[in-house]
Amino acid sequence: MSERSVSRQQQTKRWYTVFAPESFDRAELGETLADEPNAVLDRTIETTLGELTDDAGANNVKLTFRITDVGSDAAYTEFIKHELTRDYLGSLVRRGASKVEAYLTVRTSDDYRVRIQPVAFTTKKADESQEKAIRKRMVELVEEAASERTFEELTDSVTQGRLSSAVYGEARTIYPLRRVEIGKLALDAHPDEVAEEEETAVDVDETDVEV
């Protein structure tokens, strides 16, 4: 390709300013280059909570957004993942103590399906039955919190640390805890996708019924 062709191709491309959802105050996430608006759709942008809030202490929280809408020179996103950095989680592990994790999928009150990972760190080594009790209580609390909140409300509760604090307050009555964190929260399916899956499942079940 000649230099002139490359130059002409670059001139046809446009920079789009990418913005976070309204729940993140439409903060500017950066820019992305494309030759047409549709090419921008579904691109993901990763940043940290610290960069969004100008708080260096929150740089251990990674946030991922996906572009869902494009204007003439702007792109708008939805939130899809919250994740603590591996280094930060590793720094919370102490010798002679336990790390108790749970992995579960929950439904929010507005029918978003979400994958979430609460993690508890004990003050000293817990036995198997104590770890099991902590894990069970964390699962119960996260499921309850999700069922009572919209996806946006659950996201806000996680990013602001309210959910981890609530789980800590309850689970520490089982065994002394040093800290509880939400290691990851990820959007798994939108309400229309969940509804479609359920409808398909019902159709399959009906065809399997013998008459």
GROMACS .gro file of C-alpha atoms in nm, residues 123-202:
model
   80
  123THR     CA    1  -0.746  -1.358   6.124
  124LYS     CA    2  -0.613  -1.709   6.185
  125LYS     CA    3  -0.644  -2.057   6.038
  126ALA     CA    4  -1.004  -2.179   6.018
  127ASP     CA    5  -1.094  -2.548   6.001
  128GLU     CA    6  -1.293  -2.702   5.718
  129SER     CA    7  -1.633  -2.674   5.888
  130GLN     CA    8  -1.574  -2.307   5.971
  131GLU     CA    9  -1.469  -2.228   5.613
  132LYS     CA   10  -1.780  -2.407   5.487
  133ALA     CA   11  -2.002  -2.202   5.722
  134ILE     CA   12  -1.837  -1.875   5.615
  135ARG     CA   13  -1.877  -1.963   5.247
  136LYS     CA   14  -2.242  -2.060   5.295
  137ARG     CA   15  -2.320  -1.734   5.473
  138MET     CA   16  -2.143  -1.525   5.207
  139VAL     CA   17  -2.346  -1.696   4.934
  140GLU     CA   18  -2.672  -1.634   5.121
  141LEU     CA   19  -2.594  -1.267   5.174
  142VAL     CA   20  -2.485  -1.204   4.815
  143GLU     CA   21  -2.790  -1.382   4.674
  144GLU     CA   22  -3.016  -1.178   4.900
  145ALA     CA   23  -2.843  -0.851   4.810
  146ALA     CA   24  -2.874  -0.923   4.437
  147SER     CA   25  -3.242  -1.018   4.455
  148GLU     CA   26  -3.321  -0.687   4.630
  149ARG     CA   27  -3.124  -0.463   4.393
  150THR     CA   28  -3.122  -0.368   4.028
  151PHE     CA   29  -2.805  -0.436   3.831
  152GLU     CA   30  -2.707  -0.071   3.861
  153GLU     CA   31  -2.770  -0.071   4.237
  154LEU     CA   32  -2.573  -0.394   4.284
  155THR     CA   33  -2.284  -0.254   4.080
  156ASP     CA   34  -2.282   0.062   4.290
  157SER     CA   35  -2.291  -0.140   4.612
  158VAL     CA   36  -1.989  -0.342   4.499
  159THR     CA   37  -1.777  -0.055   4.363
  160GLN     CA   38  -1.843   0.157   4.673
  161GLY     CA   39  -1.755  -0.131   4.907
  162ARG     CA   40  -2.095  -0.147   5.077
  163LEU     CA   41  -2.167  -0.509   4.988
  164SER     CA   42  -1.830  -0.635   5.112
  165SER     CA   43  -1.878  -0.441   5.438
  166ALA     CA   44  -2.224  -0.591   5.487
  167VAL     CA   45  -2.096  -0.944   5.426
  168TYR     CA   46  -1.806  -0.883   5.664
  169GLY     CA   47  -2.040  -0.765   5.939
  170GLU     CA   48  -2.249  -1.082   5.918
  171ALA     CA   49  -1.987  -1.347   5.841
  172ARG     CA   50  -1.747  -1.240   6.117
  173THR     CA   51  -1.998  -1.373   6.374
  174ILE     CA   52  -1.912  -1.721   6.248
  175TYR     CA   53  -1.534  -1.683   6.276
  176PRO     CA   54  -1.302  -1.382   6.323
  177LEU     CA   55  -1.243  -1.215   5.987
  178ARG     CA   56  -0.985  -0.958   5.891
  179ARG     CA   57  -1.146  -0.851   5.566
  180VAL     CA   58  -1.406  -0.935   5.302
  181GLU     CA   59  -1.378  -0.826   4.939
  182ILE     CA   60  -1.578  -0.879   4.622
  183GLY     CA   61  -1.303  -1.017   4.403
  184LYS     CA   62  -1.505  -1.003   4.084
  185LEU     CA   63  -1.846  -0.904   3.952
  186ALA     CA   64  -1.923  -0.965   3.585
  187LEU     CA   65  -2.233  -0.920   3.373
  188ASP     CA   66  -2.332  -1.263   3.243
  189ALA     CA   67  -2.660  -1.192   3.059
  190HIS     CA   68  -2.909  -0.911   2.997
  191PRO     CA   69  -3.278  -0.954   3.090
  192ASP     CA   70  -3.382  -1.023   2.729
  193GLU     CA   71  -3.112  -1.290   2.698
  194VAL     CA   72  -3.222  -1.451   3.024
  195ALA     CA   73  -3.586  -1.449   2.910
  196GLU     CA   74  -3.494  -1.602   2.574
  197GLU     CA   75  -3.295  -1.880   2.742
  198GLU     CA   76  -3.582  -1.958   2.976
  199GLU     CA   77  -3.832  -1.963   2.688
  200THR     CA   78  -3.607  -2.197   2.491
  201ALA     CA   79  -3.569  -2.424   2.794
  202VAL     CA   80  -3.947  -2.442   2.835
   0.00000   0.00000   0.00000
